[in-house]
Amino acid sequence: MDSEAPSTSSPNPRPTAAPAVPASAPMSEGTASGEDPGCSPVDSWSLTTGSSAASVRLFRSSRSYALRHQRRSESPRNCRGTSRRRAEPWPERPSGRSEQERESHARRAIVNRWRQGSEAGEAPMTGGSGDLRLWGFDDRVAGSAEDGARVGRVVQVDRGECDVVTAAGMVRAGSDSVRAQAETAPVTGDWVQVTSRHEVLIGRVLPRLTALTRRDPAERDAEQVLAANFDIVGIVAGLDRPLPPGRFERMLVMARDSGAAIAILLTKADRAPDAAAAAETVRAVAGDVDVLTLSARYDLGLDHLRSRLGPGRTMALLGASGSGKSTLVNALAGAEVAETAAVRASDRRGRHTTVARRLVLLPGDGGMVLDTPGVRALGLIDAQDALSRVFSDIEEYGRSCRFADCAHGAEPDCAVTAATEGGEMDPRRLQRFLALRDEVEQQRVREEQRARAAARGRR
Ligand SMILES: Nc1nc2c(ncn2[C@@H]2O[C@H](COP(=O)(O)OP(=O)(O)OP(=O)(O)O)[C@@H](O)[C@H]2O)c(=O)[nH]1
Ligand SMILES: [Mg+2]
Ligand SMILES: [Zn+2]
């Protein structure tokens, strides 16, 4: 963190941004107690930055998560706790029975549904409460499933079990222990194949089209997938608190790396003295990204957001605790489907209210939002390309450096440092870029060392 004064306007508007947020202090997700670096008032963003629309090279060719994973196999990760449990429909809860009776009734109901499905052939993918088209089922998903497989979408993951929406309705599915030993663990948003003999199990996770990934906070070199198969990442930030540019840049890199489109959602516009100016400042760092100012409380801007969704489309929300993600979900859903809680009055920090990632179907064929717990750790993993795109202005200057492999440090005739010295670029943006680049590079080196050690072990 630093506490530099806001930068002054540059005569030659270039993307500039204010105080550096140490890239070495990534944010983590969903613990009840943790600090929320990047939200300190000293990180407040200068509102005097220039417009950058013309100077930021637009991001066009997305190297999607899916493509990346053609060359890098996913870390085998188990669903936490792979205990098998019988299928339970959800949220079916017949009243007036004992707990035990209710459970056996529920089991019978779901087993019968599955029996009907197998006797009468595969249940239709469309029509009825489990209409999978509403949940985004399309030819791409159909094409990646095995012939005759039963397909469903993971709505929530809980201690190794998942709520999965299938053509036959919502089911509770365990993970196949054999599968879990060696293959991809399901995450919210995944399309999966389910089997149902005595219990419903997830047999296979279909290839992901997009995914939000980060370095696993518990396992330094492992990748953790937060959510999958969304069309848009909604980066959520509340205008009731400072907007630290380092946090935005980190989330932008992650979102770029996911392969999906990006929208920045500036919530709590009713709390901002000048929401339009804040949006301009964010655009200066975000470049070619949709920036919306919203107020869930006063229904401002929500129609703009709805217009980006629509039938079968999914928006995954990413943002700090207390930024208003769940409030937004409720406003879009038109009902209290997600728990929310007031931020701390002293520093506007959230209370980590949401604890699970959950896919919420919006009414009126309005698509889906994927609510997530507030993030604190956002360690980047294998995100070199996304980093270059988010800092495309630096890449552009870099083309004029004397050395093609210039690191933009002490090299002579470095066009990037010249740009900072000449006031065309905020030096703090360069500092943040260099810190993120080091983080990604160090992680890559560790990954290589690990792969070499593993190869030696196999010999
Ligand atoms: N004034 C105002 N307050 C809002 C708005 N949106 C959310 N809030 C408030 O912000 C607080 C936090 O909102 P949540 O929706 O719980 O935040 P969250 O991002 O889901 O937080 P976590 O679940 O902890 O990650 C609540 O008190 C909301 O009422 C808004 O548009 N205007
Ligand atoms: Mg929440
Ligand atoms: Zn250089």
Tab-separated table of C-alpha atoms and ligand atoms in Angstrom:
chain	number	residue	atom	x	y	z
A	1	MET	CA	0.000	0.000	0.000
A	2	ASP	CA	1.118	3.498	-0.361
A	3	SER	CA	-0.333	6.778	0.595
A	4	GLU	CA	0.713	8.948	-2.240
A	5	ALA	CA	-1.373	11.931	-3.075
A	6	PRO	CA	-3.664	11.632	-6.049
A	7	SER	CA	-1.896	11.991	-9.353
A	8	THR	CA	-2.342	15.169	-11.252
A	9	SER	CA	-3.919	15.391	-14.656
A	10	SER	CA	-1.595	14.764	-17.501
A	11	PRO	CA	-1.632	17.056	-20.526
A	12	ASN	CA	-1.415	13.997	-22.722
A	13	PRO	CA	-4.162	11.754	-21.428
A	14	ARG	CA	-2.936	8.229	-20.950
A	15	PRO	CA	-4.262	5.559	-18.709
A	16	THR	CA	-3.045	6.551	-15.322
A	17	ALA	CA	-3.917	5.257	-11.964
A	18	ALA	CA	-3.125	6.159	-8.456
A	19	PRO	CA	-1.666	4.452	-5.454
A	20	ALA	CA	0.022	1.161	-5.962
A	21	VAL	CA	-1.471	-1.806	-4.218
A	22	PRO	CA	1.214	-4.384	-3.583
A	23	ALA	CA	0.628	-7.221	-6.002
A	24	SER	CA	2.267	-9.471	-3.460
A	25	ALA	CA	-0.716	-9.099	-1.169
A	26	PRO	CA	-3.460	-10.889	-3.009
A	27	MET	CA	-6.968	-11.043	-1.695
A	28	SER	CA	-8.641	-14.187	-0.429
A	29	GLU	CA	-12.145	-15.441	-0.342
A	30	GLY	CA	-14.774	-16.026	2.190
A	31	THR	CA	-13.191	-16.335	5.591
A	32	ALA	CA	-15.037	-14.771	8.420
A	33	SER	CA	-12.228	-12.888	9.992
A	34	GLY	CA	-9.710	-11.782	7.434
A	35	GLU	CA	-8.516	-8.417	6.455
A	36	ASP	CA	-9.529	-7.017	3.147
A	37	PRO	CA	-6.388	-5.519	1.677
A	38	GLY	CA	-7.010	-3.185	-1.145
A	39	CYS	CA	-9.901	-1.510	0.622
A	40	SER	CA	-7.958	0.756	2.863
A	41	PRO	CA	-8.722	4.432	2.450
A	42	VAL	CA	-5.071	5.084	1.648
A	43	ASP	CA	-5.602	3.162	-1.559
A	44	SER	CA	-8.243	5.560	-2.697
A	45	TRP	CA	-8.171	6.161	-6.372
A	46	SER	CA	-7.351	9.458	-7.844
A	47	LEU	CA	-10.319	10.924	-9.639
A	48	THR	CA	-8.084	13.122	-11.731
A	49	THR	CA	-6.895	10.556	-14.220
A	50	GLY	CA	-7.244	11.217	-17.888
A	51	SER	CA	-9.445	9.398	-20.341
A	52	SER	CA	-7.788	6.488	-22.019
A	53	ALA	CA	-10.263	5.226	-24.530
A	54	ALA	CA	-8.058	6.090	-27.464
A	55	SER	CA	-4.779	5.087	-25.951
A	56	VAL	CA	-5.577	1.684	-24.590
A	57	ARG	CA	-5.096	-1.019	-27.135
A	58	LEU	CA	-8.300	-2.968	-27.281
A	59	PHE	CA	-8.373	-6.534	-26.250
A	60	ARG	CA	-9.603	-8.632	-29.095
A	61	SER	CA	-8.355	-12.174	-29.287
A	62	SER	CA	-9.178	-13.956	-26.105
A	63	ARG	CA	-7.042	-16.882	-25.135
A	64	SER	CA	-9.720	-18.688	-23.281
A	65	TYR	CA	-9.425	-20.841	-20.250
A	66	ALA	CA	-10.525	-23.759	-22.409
A	67	LEU	CA	-7.653	-23.279	-24.835
A	68	ARG	CA	-5.147	-22.909	-22.029
A	69	HIS	CA	-6.246	-26.207	-20.655
A	70	GLN	CA	-5.600	-27.996	-23.886
A	71	ARG	CA	-1.934	-27.734	-23.091
A	72	ARG	CA	-1.998	-27.847	-19.336
A	73	SER	CA	-3.829	-30.585	-17.578
A	74	GLU	CA	-5.872	-29.430	-14.637
A	75	SER	CA	-4.607	-30.151	-11.200
A	76	PRO	CA	-6.403	-33.202	-9.963
A	77	ARG	CA	-8.525	-31.867	-7.173
A	78	ASN	CA	-11.086	-33.698	-5.202
A	79	CYS	CA	-14.432	-32.476	-4.153
A	80	ARG	CA	-13.747	-31.863	-0.491
A	81	GLY	CA	-15.017	-34.951	1.290
A	82	THR	CA	-16.266	-37.453	-1.203
A	83	SER	CA	-18.671	-39.190	1.125
A	84	ARG	CA	-21.508	-40.754	-0.750
A	85	ARG	CA	-24.989	-39.849	0.177
A	86	ARG	CA	-28.270	-40.893	-1.281
A	87	ALA	CA	-30.014	-38.607	-3.665
A	88	GLU	CA	-32.258	-35.968	-2.194
A	89	PRO	CA	-34.441	-33.713	-4.203
A	90	TRP	CA	-34.057	-30.061	-3.442
A	91	PRO	CA	-35.877	-28.043	-2.208
A	92	GLU	CA	-38.714	-30.562	-1.840
A	93	ARG	CA	-39.611	-30.649	1.844
A	94	PRO	CA	-42.997	-32.281	2.495
A	95	SER	CA	-44.363	-31.044	5.796
A	96	GLY	CA	-46.135	-32.919	8.614
A	97	ARG	CA	-43.707	-35.848	8.637
A	98	SER	CA	-40.872	-36.818	10.880
A	99	GLU	CA	-37.371	-35.989	9.691
A	100	GLN	CA	-36.786	-39.654	8.857
A	101	GLU	CA	-40.061	-39.990	6.949
A	102	ARG	CA	-39.344	-36.834	5.056
A	103	GLU	CA	-35.954	-38.085	4.050
A	104	SER	CA	-37.194	-41.462	2.854
A	105	HIS	CA	-40.069	-39.797	1.024
A	106	ALA	CA	-37.607	-37.478	-0.636
A	107	ARG	CA	-35.339	-40.320	-1.616
A	108	ARG	CA	-38.192	-42.347	-3.030
A	109	ALA	CA	-39.356	-39.386	-5.047
A	110	ILE	CA	-36.007	-38.805	-6.635
A	111	VAL	CA	-35.240	-42.477	-7.199
A	112	ASN	CA	-38.641	-42.840	-8.866
A	113	ARG	CA	-37.929	-39.905	-11.085
A	114	TRP	CA	-34.645	-41.408	-12.136
A	115	ARG	CA	-36.292	-44.790	-12.706
A	116	GLN	CA	-38.888	-43.177	-14.892
A	117	GLY	CA	-36.077	-41.501	-16.743
A	118	SER	CA	-34.226	-44.742	-17.381
A	119	GLU	CA	-37.341	-46.717	-18.237
A	120	ALA	CA	-38.749	-44.142	-20.572
A	121	GLY	CA	-35.386	-43.202	-22.013
A	122	GLU	CA	-33.583	-39.938	-21.257
A	123	ALA	CA	-35.807	-37.264	-19.765
A	124	PRO	CA	-36.243	-34.392	-22.192
A	125	MET	CA	-33.699	-31.610	-21.831
A	126	THR	CA	-36.351	-28.956	-22.321
A	127	GLY	CA	-39.804	-28.305	-20.946
A	128	GLY	CA	-40.878	-28.537	-17.327
A	129	SER	CA	-39.160	-27.307	-14.195
A	130	GLY	CA	-35.806	-28.731	-15.136
A	131	ASP	CA	-35.747	-27.134	-18.590
A	132	LEU	CA	-32.026	-27.128	-19.123
A	133	ARG	CA	-32.155	-24.549	-21.877
A	134	LEU	CA	-33.043	-21.979	-19.226
A	135	TRP	CA	-29.852	-23.034	-17.479
A	136	GLY	CA	-27.751	-22.543	-20.603
A	137	PHE	CA	-27.904	-26.008	-22.144
A	138	ASP	CA	-27.029	-25.683	-25.830
A	139	ASP	CA	-25.410	-27.532	-28.720
A	140	ARG	CA	-21.920	-26.989	-27.324
A	141	VAL	CA	-22.833	-28.680	-24.068
A	142	ALA	CA	-24.764	-31.413	-25.886
A	143	GLY	CA	-21.801	-31.983	-28.189
A	144	SER	CA	-19.357	-32.484	-25.354
A	145	ALA	CA	-21.459	-35.064	-23.515
A	146	GLU	CA	-21.248	-38.773	-24.207
A	147	ASP	CA	-24.116	-40.340	-26.140
A	148	GLY	CA	-27.015	-41.181	-23.887
A	149	ALA	CA	-25.436	-39.461	-20.879
A	150	ARG	CA	-27.606	-37.615	-18.395
A	151	VAL	CA	-26.433	-34.086	-18.159
A	152	GLY	CA	-26.943	-31.511	-15.441
A	153	ARG	CA	-25.529	-28.196	-14.264
A	154	VAL	CA	-23.949	-27.713	-10.864
A	155	VAL	CA	-25.860	-25.052	-8.973
A	156	GLN	CA	-23.930	-25.268	-5.704
A	157	VAL	CA	-21.160	-27.353	-4.169
A	158	ASP	CA	-21.324	-28.252	-0.486
A	159	ARG	CA	-18.803	-30.410	1.306
A	160	GLY	CA	-18.258	-32.747	-1.620
A	161	GLU	CA	-21.876	-32.921	-2.676
A	162	CYS	CA	-23.532	-30.841	-5.314
A	163	ASP	CA	-26.978	-29.535	-6.102
A	164	VAL	CA	-27.334	-30.330	-9.767
A	165	VAL	CA	-30.202	-29.227	-11.986
A	166	THR	CA	-31.104	-31.923	-14.478
A	167	ALA	CA	-33.921	-32.406	-16.954
A	168	ALA	CA	-35.699	-34.336	-14.207
A	169	GLY	CA	-35.366	-31.506	-11.696
A	170	MET	CA	-32.903	-30.580	-8.954
A	171	VAL	CA	-30.933	-33.439	-7.413
A	172	ARG	CA	-28.307	-33.779	-4.741
A	173	ALA	CA	-25.338	-35.602	-6.205
A	174	GLY	CA	-22.286	-37.094	-4.591
A	175	SER	CA	-19.031	-37.315	-6.447
A	176	ASP	CA	-17.895	-40.630	-7.785
A	177	SER	CA	-14.955	-41.582	-5.579
A	178	VAL	CA	-13.069	-43.196	-8.472
A	179	ARG	CA	-13.592	-40.123	-10.592
A	180	ALA	CA	-12.657	-37.841	-7.740
A	181	GLN	CA	-9.275	-39.489	-7.311
A	182	ALA	CA	-8.017	-38.541	-10.705
A	183	GLU	CA	-10.216	-36.066	-12.448
A	184	THR	CA	-11.610	-32.613	-12.291
A	185	ALA	CA	-13.724	-31.780	-9.267
A	186	PRO	CA	-17.025	-30.112	-10.096
A	187	VAL	CA	-17.482	-26.428	-9.334
A	188	THR	CA	-20.529	-24.196	-9.529
A	189	GLY	CA	-21.532	-23.663	-13.134
A	190	ASP	CA	-20.041	-26.913	-14.392
A	191	TRP	CA	-21.928	-29.131	-16.772
A	192	VAL	CA	-21.647	-32.687	-15.557
A	193	GLN	CA	-22.765	-36.173	-16.466
A	194	VAL	CA	-24.687	-37.852	-13.703
A	195	THR	CA	-25.368	-41.484	-13.085
A	196	SER	CA	-28.068	-42.883	-10.849
A	197	ARG	CA	-28.089	-46.482	-9.817
A	198	HIS	CA	-28.671	-46.445	-6.069
A	199	GLU	CA	-27.643	-42.866	-5.626
A	200	VAL	CA	-27.007	-39.915	-7.873
A	201	LEU	CA	-23.335	-39.428	-8.633
A	202	ILE	CA	-21.361	-37.071	-10.774
A	203	GLY	CA	-19.542	-39.167	-13.298
A	204	ARG	CA	-17.742	-36.653	-15.457
A	205	VAL	CA	-17.252	-32.911	-15.601
A	206	LEU	CA	-17.709	-31.713	-19.180
A	207	PRO	CA	-14.967	-29.516	-20.658
A	208	ARG	CA	-15.243	-25.973	-19.359
A	209	LEU	CA	-15.802	-23.165	-21.802
A	210	THR	CA	-14.716	-20.489	-19.345
A	211	ALA	CA	-13.426	-20.587	-15.773
A	212	LEU	CA	-12.334	-18.207	-13.058
A	213	THR	CA	-9.166	-19.561	-11.539
A	214	ARG	CA	-6.786	-18.386	-8.894
A	215	ARG	CA	-3.834	-19.716	-6.978
A	216	ASP	CA	-5.229	-21.906	-4.244
A	217	PRO	CA	-4.761	-19.992	-0.966
A	218	ALA	CA	-4.240	-23.311	0.819
A	219	GLU	CA	-1.783	-24.809	-1.668
A	220	ARG	CA	0.588	-22.263	-3.084
A	221	ASP	CA	1.222	-23.792	-6.489
A	222	ALA	CA	-2.151	-25.331	-7.157
A	223	GLU	CA	-4.867	-23.817	-9.213
A	224	GLN	CA	-8.308	-23.421	-7.745
A	225	VAL	CA	-11.291	-23.030	-10.013
A	226	LEU	CA	-13.907	-20.715	-8.538
A	227	ALA	CA	-16.659	-20.972	-11.134
A	228	ALA	CA	-17.182	-22.271	-14.645
A	229	ASN	CA	-19.118	-21.768	-17.864
A	230	PHE	CA	-20.237	-18.177	-17.521
A	231	ASP	CA	-20.549	-15.714	-20.371
A	232	ILE	CA	-19.614	-12.596	-18.442
A	233	VAL	CA	-17.575	-11.855	-15.346
A	234	GLY	CA	-19.207	-9.045	-13.390
A	235	ILE	CA	-16.450	-7.353	-11.389
A	236	VAL	CA	-18.364	-5.770	-8.526
A	237	ALA	CA	-17.122	-2.760	-6.575
A	238	GLY	CA	-19.119	-0.587	-4.203
A	239	LEU	CA	-18.976	3.166	-4.636
A	240	ASP	CA	-19.350	3.575	-0.877
A	241	ARG	CA	-15.623	3.026	-0.473
A	242	PRO	CA	-12.361	3.760	-2.264
A	243	LEU	CA	-11.675	2.016	-5.565
A	244	PRO	CA	-8.108	0.741	-5.369
A	245	PRO	CA	-6.683	0.379	-8.876
A	246	GLY	CA	-4.463	-2.565	-7.904
A	247	ARG	CA	-7.493	-4.576	-6.918
A	248	PHE	CA	-9.230	-3.746	-10.198
A	249	GLU	CA	-6.210	-4.681	-12.242
A	250	ARG	CA	-5.836	-8.000	-10.449
A	251	MET	CA	-9.501	-8.842	-10.927
A	252	LEU	CA	-9.302	-7.744	-14.550
A	253	VAL	CA	-6.399	-10.101	-15.193
A	254	MET	CA	-8.320	-12.970	-13.629
A	255	ALA	CA	-11.437	-12.114	-15.596
A	256	ARG	CA	-9.489	-11.794	-18.857
A	257	ASP	CA	-7.878	-15.112	-18.184
A	258	SER	CA	-11.291	-16.757	-17.752
A	259	GLY	CA	-12.066	-16.355	-21.443
A	260	ALA	CA	-15.427	-14.642	-20.791
A	261	ALA	CA	-16.555	-11.084	-21.492
A	262	ILE	CA	-16.148	-8.567	-18.667
A	263	ALA	CA	-18.423	-5.954	-17.155
A	264	ILE	CA	-17.412	-3.758	-14.248
A	265	LEU	CA	-20.387	-3.184	-11.985
A	266	LEU	CA	-20.024	-0.112	-9.790
A	267	THR	CA	-22.708	-0.680	-7.189
A	268	LYS	CA	-24.186	1.627	-4.556
A	269	ALA	CA	-24.260	4.529	-7.002
A	270	ASP	CA	-26.701	6.162	-4.586
A	271	ARG	CA	-23.824	6.462	-2.123
A	272	ALA	CA	-21.421	8.189	-4.515
A	273	PRO	CA	-21.271	11.971	-4.826
A	274	ASP	CA	-20.238	11.632	-8.478
A	275	ALA	CA	-20.796	8.126	-9.854
A	276	ALA	CA	-20.124	9.215	-13.443
A	277	ALA	CA	-16.671	10.531	-12.529
A	278	ALA	CA	-15.888	7.299	-10.689
A	279	ALA	CA	-16.915	5.312	-13.767
A	280	GLU	CA	-14.620	7.437	-15.948
A	281	THR	CA	-11.730	6.755	-13.618
A	282	VAL	CA	-12.370	3.040	-13.764
A	283	ARG	CA	-12.549	3.151	-17.549
A	284	ALA	CA	-9.114	4.734	-17.574
A	285	VAL	CA	-7.663	1.586	-16.063
A	286	ALA	CA	-10.041	-0.979	-17.506
A	287	GLY	CA	-9.824	0.038	-21.158
A	288	ASP	CA	-12.279	-1.656	-23.457
A	289	VAL	CA	-14.569	-2.951	-20.760
A	290	ASP	CA	-18.222	-2.332	-20.098
A	291	VAL	CA	-18.545	-0.157	-16.957
A	292	LEU	CA	-22.008	0.148	-15.408
A	293	THR	CA	-23.042	2.248	-12.444
A	294	LEU	CA	-25.855	0.652	-10.485
A	295	SER	CA	-27.914	0.962	-7.398
A	296	ALA	CA	-29.659	-2.211	-6.353
A	297	ARG	CA	-31.346	-0.287	-3.595
A	298	TYR	CA	-32.954	2.262	-5.917
A	299	ASP	CA	-33.203	0.088	-9.036
A	300	LEU	CA	-30.808	2.250	-11.015
A	301	GLY	CA	-29.037	0.777	-14.023
A	302	LEU	CA	-30.404	-2.711	-13.481
A	303	ASP	CA	-32.082	-2.751	-16.883
A	304	HIS	CA	-28.704	-2.127	-18.505
A	305	LEU	CA	-27.375	-5.084	-16.613
A	306	ARG	CA	-30.365	-7.253	-17.579
A	307	SER	CA	-29.779	-6.386	-21.215
A	308	ARG	CA	-26.338	-8.038	-20.974
A	309	LEU	CA	-27.898	-11.228	-19.680
A	310	GLY	CA	-30.894	-12.970	-21.238
A	311	PRO	CA	-31.903	-16.560	-21.894
A	312	GLY	CA	-29.289	-19.115	-21.005
A	313	ARG	CA	-26.585	-16.542	-20.275
A	314	THR	CA	-24.632	-16.573	-17.026
A	315	MET	CA	-22.862	-13.758	-15.241
A	316	ALA	CA	-20.381	-14.720	-12.519
A	317	LEU	CA	-19.907	-12.046	-9.860
A	318	LEU	CA	-16.472	-11.331	-8.473
A	319	GLY	CA	-15.762	-8.743	-5.816
A	320	ALA	CA	-14.835	-7.962	-2.239
A	321	SER	CA	-17.101	-8.766	0.666
A	322	GLY	CA	-19.703	-6.071	1.158
A	323	SER	CA	-19.490	-4.783	-2.398
A	324	GLY	CA	-23.153	-5.666	-2.906
A	325	LYS	CA	-23.044	-8.872	-4.968
A	326	SER	CA	-25.860	-10.678	-3.185
A	327	THR	CA	-27.964	-7.527	-2.999
A	328	LEU	CA	-27.613	-7.316	-6.769
A	329	VAL	CA	-28.622	-10.964	-7.130
A	330	ASN	CA	-31.742	-10.309	-5.052
A	331	ALA	CA	-32.613	-7.222	-7.061
A	332	LEU	CA	-32.277	-9.129	-10.338
A	333	ALA	CA	-34.165	-12.114	-8.973
A	334	GLY	CA	-36.918	-9.906	-7.554
A	335	ALA	CA	-36.805	-11.911	-4.325
A	336	GLU	CA	-34.615	-12.456	-1.291
A	337	VAL	CA	-32.781	-15.475	-2.622
A	338	ALA	CA	-29.417	-14.579	-1.097
A	339	GLU	CA	-28.470	-13.448	2.382
A	340	THR	CA	-27.001	-9.960	2.709
A	341	ALA	CA	-25.540	-8.017	5.622
A	342	ALA	CA	-24.579	-4.445	6.351
A	343	VAL	CA	-20.936	-3.479	6.029
A	344	ARG	CA	-18.974	-2.363	9.074
A	345	ALA	CA	-19.762	1.272	9.704
A	346	SER	CA	-16.165	2.123	10.628
A	347	ASP	CA	-14.451	1.071	7.404
A	348	ARG	CA	-17.189	-0.166	5.028
A	349	ARG	CA	-15.774	-3.671	5.075
A	350	GLY	CA	-18.087	-6.580	4.438
A	351	ARG	CA	-18.802	-9.423	6.832
A	352	HIS	CA	-18.245	-12.326	4.446
A	353	THR	CA	-21.921	-13.124	4.469
A	354	THR	CA	-22.077	-15.389	1.420
A	355	VAL	CA	-20.197	-18.618	2.025
A	356	ALA	CA	-20.910	-20.704	-1.085
A	357	ARG	CA	-20.879	-20.041	-4.799
A	358	ARG	CA	-24.365	-20.402	-6.139
A	359	LEU	CA	-26.013	-20.214	-9.512
A	360	VAL	CA	-29.310	-18.340	-9.385
A	361	LEU	CA	-31.845	-18.590	-12.207
A	362	LEU	CA	-33.467	-15.231	-12.929
A	363	PRO	CA	-37.165	-14.939	-13.655
A	364	GLY	CA	-38.601	-14.350	-17.105
A	365	ASP	CA	-35.895	-16.309	-18.947
A	366	GLY	CA	-33.471	-13.650	-17.773
A	367	GLY	CA	-30.397	-15.858	-17.564
A	368	MET	CA	-28.407	-16.605	-14.420
A	369	VAL	CA	-26.143	-14.913	-11.928
A	370	LEU	CA	-23.481	-16.809	-10.065
A	371	ASP	CA	-23.118	-15.320	-6.586
A	372	THR	CA	-19.786	-15.804	-4.871
A	373	PRO	CA	-18.287	-15.124	-1.436
A	374	GLY	CA	-16.234	-11.939	-1.162
A	375	VAL	CA	-12.711	-12.484	-2.410
A	376	ARG	CA	-9.555	-11.555	-0.550
A	377	ALA	CA	-6.901	-13.773	-2.113
A	378	LEU	CA	-6.625	-13.381	-5.838
A	379	GLY	CA	-3.279	-14.947	-6.523
A	380	LEU	CA	-2.703	-15.105	-10.242
A	381	ILE	CA	-1.787	-18.363	-11.855
A	382	ASP	CA	-0.527	-18.875	-15.403
A	383	ALA	CA	-1.970	-15.559	-16.488
A	384	GLN	CA	0.817	-14.045	-18.624
A	385	ASP	CA	-1.374	-13.409	-21.648
A	386	ALA	CA	-4.207	-11.909	-19.640
A	387	LEU	CA	-1.693	-9.671	-17.877
A	388	SER	CA	-0.396	-8.381	-21.203
A	389	ARG	CA	-3.912	-7.579	-22.307
A	390	VAL	CA	-4.905	-5.770	-19.152
A	391	PHE	CA	-1.694	-3.725	-19.378
A	392	SER	CA	-1.856	-3.345	-23.133
A	393	ASP	CA	-0.790	0.309	-22.856
A	394	ILE	CA	2.525	-0.812	-21.336
A	395	GLU	CA	2.916	-3.459	-24.023
A	396	GLU	CA	2.334	-0.793	-26.636
A	397	TYR	CA	5.012	1.535	-25.275
A	398	GLY	CA	7.253	-1.500	-24.886
A	399	ARG	CA	7.339	-2.006	-28.643
A	400	SER	CA	9.506	1.106	-28.870
A	401	CYS	CA	12.053	-0.042	-26.258
A	402	ARG	CA	15.566	-0.544	-27.613
A	403	PHE	CA	15.664	-4.183	-26.544
A	404	ALA	CA	12.904	-6.509	-27.649
A	405	ASP	CA	13.073	-8.294	-24.285
A	406	CYS	CA	13.283	-5.091	-22.231
A	407	ALA	CA	12.067	-5.627	-18.666
A	408	HIS	CA	11.261	-1.900	-18.325
A	409	GLY	CA	13.632	-1.563	-15.376
A	410	ALA	CA	17.118	-0.071	-15.679
A	411	GLU	CA	17.588	-0.784	-19.398
A	412	PRO	CA	18.744	2.074	-21.594
A	413	ASP	CA	16.248	3.571	-24.037
A	414	CYS	CA	13.255	2.005	-22.343
A	415	ALA	CA	10.156	3.607	-23.859
A	416	VAL	CA	8.014	2.580	-20.899
A	417	THR	CA	10.120	4.295	-18.250
A	418	ALA	CA	10.428	7.252	-20.618
A	419	ALA	CA	6.623	7.417	-20.720
A	420	THR	CA	6.461	7.535	-16.937
A	421	GLU	CA	9.193	10.166	-16.742
A	422	GLY	CA	7.491	12.235	-19.407
A	423	GLY	CA	4.209	12.172	-17.483
A	424	GLU	CA	2.414	10.128	-20.106
A	425	MET	CA	1.930	7.177	-17.809
A	426	ASP	CA	1.459	7.002	-14.067
A	427	PRO	CA	4.625	5.381	-12.649
A	428	ARG	CA	2.459	3.609	-10.075
A	429	ARG	CA	0.683	1.735	-12.834
A	430	LEU	CA	4.073	0.539	-14.076
A	431	GLN	CA	5.028	-0.507	-10.527
A	432	ARG	CA	1.858	-2.513	-10.156
A	433	PHE	CA	2.386	-4.144	-13.543
A	434	LEU	CA	5.966	-5.115	-12.671
A	435	ALA	CA	4.847	-6.580	-9.334
A	436	LEU	CA	2.110	-8.655	-10.972
A	437	ARG	CA	4.490	-9.764	-13.703
A	438	ASP	CA	6.987	-10.922	-11.043
A	439	GLU	CA	4.261	-12.802	-9.228
A	440	VAL	CA	3.194	-14.637	-12.373
A	441	GLU	CA	6.805	-15.344	-13.328
A	442	GLN	CA	7.727	-16.698	-9.895
A	443	GLN	CA	4.720	-18.927	-9.942
A	444	ARG	CA	5.670	-20.202	-13.418
A	445	VAL	CA	9.214	-21.000	-12.257
A	446	ARG	CA	7.875	-22.890	-9.234
A	447	GLU	CA	5.527	-24.830	-11.466
A	448	GLU	CA	8.419	-25.808	-13.735
A	449	GLN	CA	10.530	-26.872	-10.759
A	450	ARG	CA	7.693	-28.961	-9.465
A	451	ALA	CA	7.172	-30.603	-12.864
A	452	ARG	CA	10.917	-31.385	-13.100
A	453	ALA	CA	10.935	-32.861	-9.596
A	454	ALA	CA	7.885	-34.962	-10.434
A	455	ALA	CA	9.553	-36.190	-13.641
A	456	ARG	CA	12.703	-37.119	-11.659
A	457	GLY	CA	10.515	-39.021	-9.213
A	458	ARG	CA	8.989	-41.036	-12.021
A	459	ARG	CA	12.342	-42.086	-13.440
B	1	LIG	N1	-26.994	2.185	-0.399
B	1	LIG	C1	-26.847	1.007	-0.997
B	1	LIG	N2	-26.453	-0.057	-0.288
B	1	LIG	C2	-26.295	-1.229	-0.923
B	1	LIG	C3	-26.503	-1.372	-2.315
B	1	LIG	N3	-26.210	-2.642	-2.660
B	1	LIG	C4	-25.837	-3.268	-1.525
B	1	LIG	N4	-25.898	-2.426	-0.481
B	1	LIG	C5	-25.598	-2.750	0.917
B	1	LIG	O1	-24.274	-3.227	1.056
B	1	LIG	C6	-24.210	-4.189	2.119
B	1	LIG	C7	-23.469	-5.431	1.640
B	1	LIG	O2	-24.212	-6.038	0.614
B	1	LIG	P1	-24.110	-7.585	0.275
B	1	LIG	O3	-24.990	-7.794	-0.916
B	1	LIG	O4	-24.327	-8.441	1.459
B	1	LIG	O5	-22.580	-7.689	-0.172
B	1	LIG	P2	-21.805	-8.968	-0.778
B	1	LIG	O6	-20.908	-8.456	-1.832
B	1	LIG	O7	-22.761	-10.022	-1.168
B	1	LIG	O8	-20.946	-9.425	0.474
B	1	LIG	P3	-20.355	-10.895	0.817
B	1	LIG	O9	-21.468	-11.883	0.712
B	1	LIG	O10	-19.859	-10.737	2.205
B	1	LIG	O11	-19.262	-11.142	-0.174
B	1	LIG	C8	-25.659	-4.445	2.516
B	1	LIG	O12	-25.924	-3.707	3.687
B	1	LIG	C9	-26.464	-3.897	1.381
B	1	LIG	O13	-27.743	-3.421	1.776
B	1	LIG	C10	-26.924	-0.219	-3.044
B	1	LIG	O14	-27.135	-0.234	-4.264
B	1	LIG	N5	-27.075	0.939	-2.336
B	2	MG	MG	-22.941	-11.985	-0.620
B	3	ZN	ZN	11.346	-1.095	-21.734
